[in-house]
PDB file of C-alpha atoms and ligand atoms in Angstrom:
ATOM      1  CA  MET A  87      65.388 175.712  33.102  1.00 79.00           C
ATOM      2  CA  ASN A  88      61.773 176.562  33.781  1.00 94.00           C
ATOM      3  CA  CYS A  89      60.412 175.881  30.294  1.00 98.00           C
ATOM      4  CA  ILE A  90      57.059 174.155  29.942  1.00 98.00           C
ATOM      5  CA  PHE A  91      57.875 172.662  26.519  1.00 98.00           C
ATOM      6  CA  CYS A  92      61.248 171.349  27.746  1.00 98.00           C
ATOM      7  CA  LYS A  93      59.327 169.654  30.567  1.00 98.00           C
ATOM      8  CA  ILE A  94      56.899 168.081  28.078  1.00 98.00           C
ATOM      9  CA  ILE A  95      59.839 166.895  25.945  1.00 98.00           C
ATOM     10  CA  ALA A  96      61.494 165.443  29.066  1.00 97.00           C
ATOM     11  CA  GLY A  97      58.228 163.651  29.994  1.00 97.00           C
ATOM     12  CA  GLU A  98      57.910 165.634  33.236  1.00 97.00           C
ATOM     13  CA  ILE A  99      54.560 167.123  32.164  1.00 95.00           C
ATOM     14  CA  PRO A 100      52.069 164.877  30.358  1.00 95.00           C
ATOM     15  CA  ALA A 101      51.077 165.582  26.765  1.00 97.00           C
ATOM     16  CA  ASN A 102      49.495 163.437  24.075  1.00 98.00           C
ATOM     17  CA  LEU A 103      52.511 163.064  21.780  1.00 98.00           C
ATOM     18  CA  LEU A 104      51.305 162.733  18.195  1.00 98.00           C
ATOM     19  CA  LEU A 105      54.867 162.644  16.923  1.00 98.00           C
ATOM     20  CA  ASN A 106      58.212 162.048  18.627  1.00 98.00           C
ATOM     21  CA  THR A 107      61.263 161.997  16.369  1.00 97.00           C
ATOM     22  CA  GLU A 108      64.955 162.634  16.988  1.00 97.00           C
ATOM     23  CA  ASP A 109      64.501 166.398  16.642  1.00 97.00           C
ATOM     24  CA  VAL A 110      60.805 167.162  17.023  1.00 98.00           C
ATOM     25  CA  VAL A 111      57.686 166.452  19.089  1.00 98.00           C
ATOM     26  CA  ALA A 112      54.055 167.347  18.348  1.00 98.00           C
ATOM     27  CA  PHE A 113      51.095 167.520  20.705  1.00 98.00           C
ATOM     28  CA  PRO A 114      47.651 169.190  20.785  1.00 98.00           C
ATOM     29  CA  ASP A 115      47.527 172.797  21.952  1.00 98.00           C
ATOM     30  CA  LEU A 116      46.004 173.207  25.427  1.00 98.00           C
ATOM     31  CA  ASN A 117      43.937 176.146  24.182  1.00 98.00           C
ATOM     32  CA  PRO A 118      42.839 175.132  20.665  1.00 98.00           C
ATOM     33  CA  GLN A 119      41.898 177.848  18.179  1.00 97.00           C
ATOM     34  CA  ALA A 120      40.604 175.412  15.541  1.00 98.00           C
ATOM     35  CA  PRO A 121      39.305 171.816  15.494  1.00 98.00           C
ATOM     36  CA  THR A 122      42.873 170.778  14.734  1.00 98.00           C
ATOM     37  CA  HIS A 123      45.482 172.805  16.625  1.00 98.00           C
ATOM     38  CA  ILE A 124      48.783 171.048  17.109  1.00 99.00           C
ATOM     39  CA  LEU A 125      52.078 172.421  18.369  1.00 98.00           C
ATOM     40  CA  ILE A 126      55.167 171.123  16.596  1.00 99.00           C
ATOM     41  CA  VAL A 127      58.180 171.736  18.775  1.00 98.00           C
ATOM     42  CA  PRO A 128      61.936 171.280  18.268  1.00 98.00           C
ATOM     43  CA  LYS A 129      63.648 169.376  21.061  1.00 98.00           C
ATOM     44  CA  ILE A 130      66.440 171.957  21.199  1.00 98.00           C
ATOM     45  CA  HIS A 131      65.537 174.884  23.452  1.00 98.00           C
ATOM     46  CA  VAL A 132      65.666 178.053  21.375  1.00 98.00           C
ATOM     47  CA  GLU A 133      63.462 181.079  21.825  1.00 98.00           C
ATOM     48  CA  ASN A 134      61.945 181.443  18.379  1.00 98.00           C
ATOM     49  CA  ALA A 135      61.981 180.322  14.760  1.00 98.00           C
ATOM     50  CA  ALA A 136      64.761 182.690  13.678  1.00 98.00           C
ATOM     51  CA  GLU A 137      67.010 181.378  16.441  1.00 98.00           C
ATOM     52  CA  LEU A 138      66.178 177.827  15.388  1.00 98.00           C
ATOM     53  CA  ALA A 139      67.157 178.678  11.792  1.00 98.00           C
ATOM     54  CA  GLU A 140      70.531 179.865  13.085  1.00 98.00           C
ATOM     55  CA  MET A 141      71.155 177.075  15.555  1.00 98.00           C
ATOM     56  CA  GLN A 142      69.639 174.019  13.879  1.00 98.00           C
ATOM     57  CA  PRO A 143      68.222 174.748  10.395  1.00 98.00           C
ATOM     58  CA  ASN A 144      67.563 171.075   9.825  1.00 97.00           C
ATOM     59  CA  ALA A 145      65.124 171.018  12.751  1.00 98.00           C
ATOM     60  CA  LEU A 146      63.287 173.992  11.250  1.00 98.00           C
ATOM     61  CA  ALA A 147      62.721 171.978   8.091  1.00 98.00           C
ATOM     62  CA  GLU A 148      61.650 169.014  10.229  1.00 98.00           C
ATOM     63  CA  LEU A 149      58.859 171.101  11.762  1.00 98.00           C
ATOM     64  CA  PHE A 150      57.331 171.730   8.333  1.00 98.00           C
ATOM     65  CA  LYS A 151      57.769 168.112   7.273  1.00 98.00           C
ATOM     66  CA  ALA A 152      55.985 167.087  10.472  1.00 98.00           C
ATOM     67  CA  ALA A 153      53.148 169.531   9.671  1.00 98.00           C
ATOM     68  CA  LYS A 154      52.683 167.943   6.256  1.00 98.00           C
ATOM     69  CA  LYS A 155      52.741 164.421   7.719  1.00 98.00           C
ATOM     70  CA  LEU A 156      50.165 165.281  10.394  1.00 98.00           C
ATOM     71  CA  ALA A 157      47.925 167.096   7.889  1.00 98.00           C
ATOM     72  CA  ILE A 158      47.904 164.006   5.666  1.00 98.00           C
ATOM     73  CA  GLU A 159      47.214 161.691   8.616  1.00 98.00           C
ATOM     74  CA  LEU A 160      44.347 163.926   9.748  1.00 98.00           C
ATOM     75  CA  ASN A 161      42.952 164.352   6.224  1.00 98.00           C
ATOM     76  CA  LEU A 162      43.147 168.130   6.369  1.00 98.00           C
ATOM     77  CA  PRO A 163      42.334 169.611   2.955  1.00 97.00           C
ATOM     78  CA  GLY A 164      44.366 172.673   3.881  1.00 97.00           C
ATOM     79  CA  TYR A 165      46.097 173.991   6.948  1.00 98.00           C
ATOM     80  CA  ARG A 166      47.870 177.008   8.385  1.00 98.00           C
ATOM     81  CA  THR A 167      51.304 177.052  10.006  1.00 98.00           C
ATOM     82  CA  VAL A 168      52.182 179.960  12.296  1.00 98.00           C
ATOM     83  CA  PHE A 169      55.152 181.054  14.368  1.00 98.00           C
ATOM     84  CA  ASN A 170      54.364 183.822  16.838  1.00 98.00           C
ATOM     85  CA  THR A 171      57.570 185.742  17.559  1.00 98.00           C
ATOM     86  CA  GLY A 172      57.605 188.148  20.488  1.00 98.00           C
ATOM     87  CA  GLU A 173      54.944 189.102  23.004  1.00 98.00           C
ATOM     88  CA  ALA A 174      53.484 191.718  20.654  1.00 97.00           C
ATOM     89  CA  ALA A 175      52.721 188.933  18.182  1.00 97.00           C
ATOM     90  CA  GLY A 176      51.124 186.739  20.831  1.00 96.00           C
ATOM     91  CA  GLN A 177      54.060 184.530  21.774  1.00 98.00           C
ATOM     92  CA  SER A 178      53.542 183.267  25.314  1.00 98.00           C
ATOM     93  CA  VAL A 179      55.907 180.284  25.434  1.00 98.00           C
ATOM     94  CA  PHE A 180      59.494 181.213  24.615  1.00 98.00           C
ATOM     95  CA  HIS A 181      60.530 177.842  23.258  1.00 98.00           C
ATOM     96  CA  ALA A 182      60.126 177.861  19.459  1.00 98.00           C
ATOM     97  CA  HIS A 183      56.991 176.100  18.216  1.00 98.00           C
ATOM     98  CA  LEU A 184      55.059 175.872  14.988  1.00 99.00           C
ATOM     99  CA  HIS A 185      51.268 176.046  15.303  1.00 98.00           C
ATOM    100  CA  LEU A 186      49.426 173.733  12.887  1.00 98.00           C
ATOM    101  CA  LEU A 187      45.805 174.834  12.493  1.00 98.00           C
ATOM    102  CA  GLY A 188      43.048 173.279  10.420  1.00 98.00           C
ATOM    103  CA  GLY A 189      39.659 171.637  10.388  1.00 97.00           C
ATOM    104  CA  ARG A 190      37.709 174.828   9.688  1.00 97.00           C
ATOM    105  CA  ALA A 191      37.766 177.673   7.187  1.00 96.00           C
ATOM    106  CA  LEU A 192      40.611 179.988   8.191  1.00 96.00           C
ATOM    107  CA  GLY A 193      40.074 183.682   7.542  1.00 95.00           C
ATOM    108  CA  TRP A 194      42.589 186.104   6.109  1.00 96.00           C
ATOM    109  CA  PRO A 195      43.986 188.458   7.318  1.00 95.00           C
ATOM    110  CA  PRO A 196      44.553 186.713  10.651  1.00 92.00           C
ATOM    111  CA  GLY A 197      43.793 188.662  13.840  1.00 80.00           C
TER     112      GLY A 197
HETATM  113  P1  DGP B 117      52.259 181.017  21.654  1.00 65.93           P
HETATM  114  O1  DGP B 117      51.206 181.905  22.230  1.00 65.93           O
HETATM  115  O2  DGP B 117      52.447 181.195  20.163  1.00 65.93           O
HETATM  116  O3  DGP B 117      53.548 181.122  22.434  1.00 65.93           O
HETATM  117  O4  DGP B 117      51.696 179.545  21.839  1.00 65.93           O
HETATM  118  C1  DGP B 117      51.832 178.835  23.029  1.00 65.93           C
HETATM  119  C2  DGP B 117      50.740 177.807  23.064  1.00 65.93           C
HETATM  120  O5  DGP B 117      51.112 176.824  23.976  1.00 65.93           O
HETATM  121  C3  DGP B 117      49.378 178.326  23.507  1.00 65.93           C
HETATM  122  O6  DGP B 117      48.457 178.262  22.418  1.00 65.93           O
HETATM  123  C4  DGP B 117      48.943 177.399  24.628  1.00 65.93           C
HETATM  124  C5  DGP B 117      49.950 176.270  24.547  1.00 65.93           C
HETATM  125  N1  DGP B 117      50.343 175.706  25.815  1.00 65.93           N
HETATM  126  C6  DGP B 117      50.863 176.381  26.879  1.00 65.93           C
HETATM  127  N2  DGP B 117      51.135 175.520  27.876  1.00 65.93           N
HETATM  128  C7  DGP B 117      50.811 174.285  27.429  1.00 65.93           C
HETATM  129  C8  DGP B 117      50.876 172.985  28.002  1.00 65.93           C
HETATM  130  O7  DGP B 117      51.308 172.766  29.138  1.00 65.93           O
HETATM  131  N3  DGP B 117      50.433 171.951  27.231  1.00 65.93           N
HETATM  132  C9  DGP B 117      49.956 172.153  25.966  1.00 65.93           C
HETATM  133  N4  DGP B 117      49.550 171.070  25.285  1.00 65.93           N
HETATM  134  N5  DGP B 117      49.902 173.359  25.390  1.00 65.93           N
HETATM  135  C10 DGP B 117      50.313 174.411  26.116  1.00 65.93           C
END
C-alpha cells in the first residue's frame, strides 16, 4: 500500500518518533502550523477518524491520551486537536491522524 504514514510506522521513511506505543505513533508535522505541531497516528491503516471509531475505538481514545501526555511533556498551557476529514476539509493524507497544535495563541474560528 502506498501510504506515507504506513511507511513511517514501518520505519521505511524516517521520522522523529516522539511516541511509539502498541497502537499509536507521534511525530512532528513536516509542515508545522504552530510552534508545536505533532501528528498522532494510529498504527492501523484507516482513512479517517470515523472509520477508526468503527474499526478500533480503543485506538481513537489512545490518540487523545497521547495528545494529553505530549502536551504535559511539552508544558503546553492549552492545545488544539484536529482531524481533517475529506479533501474539502484539508485532508491530504488518507491515513487517520490527529493534529496536536500549540505553542501560540490559536484563533477561533479556525480557517
Ligand atoms: P492533513 O492535511 O490533515 O491530511 O495532514 C497531513 C499532514 O501530514 C500535513 O500537515 C503534512 C504532514 N506530512 C505529510 N507527509 C509527511 C511526512 O512524510 N512526514 C511528516 N512528518 N509529516 C508529513
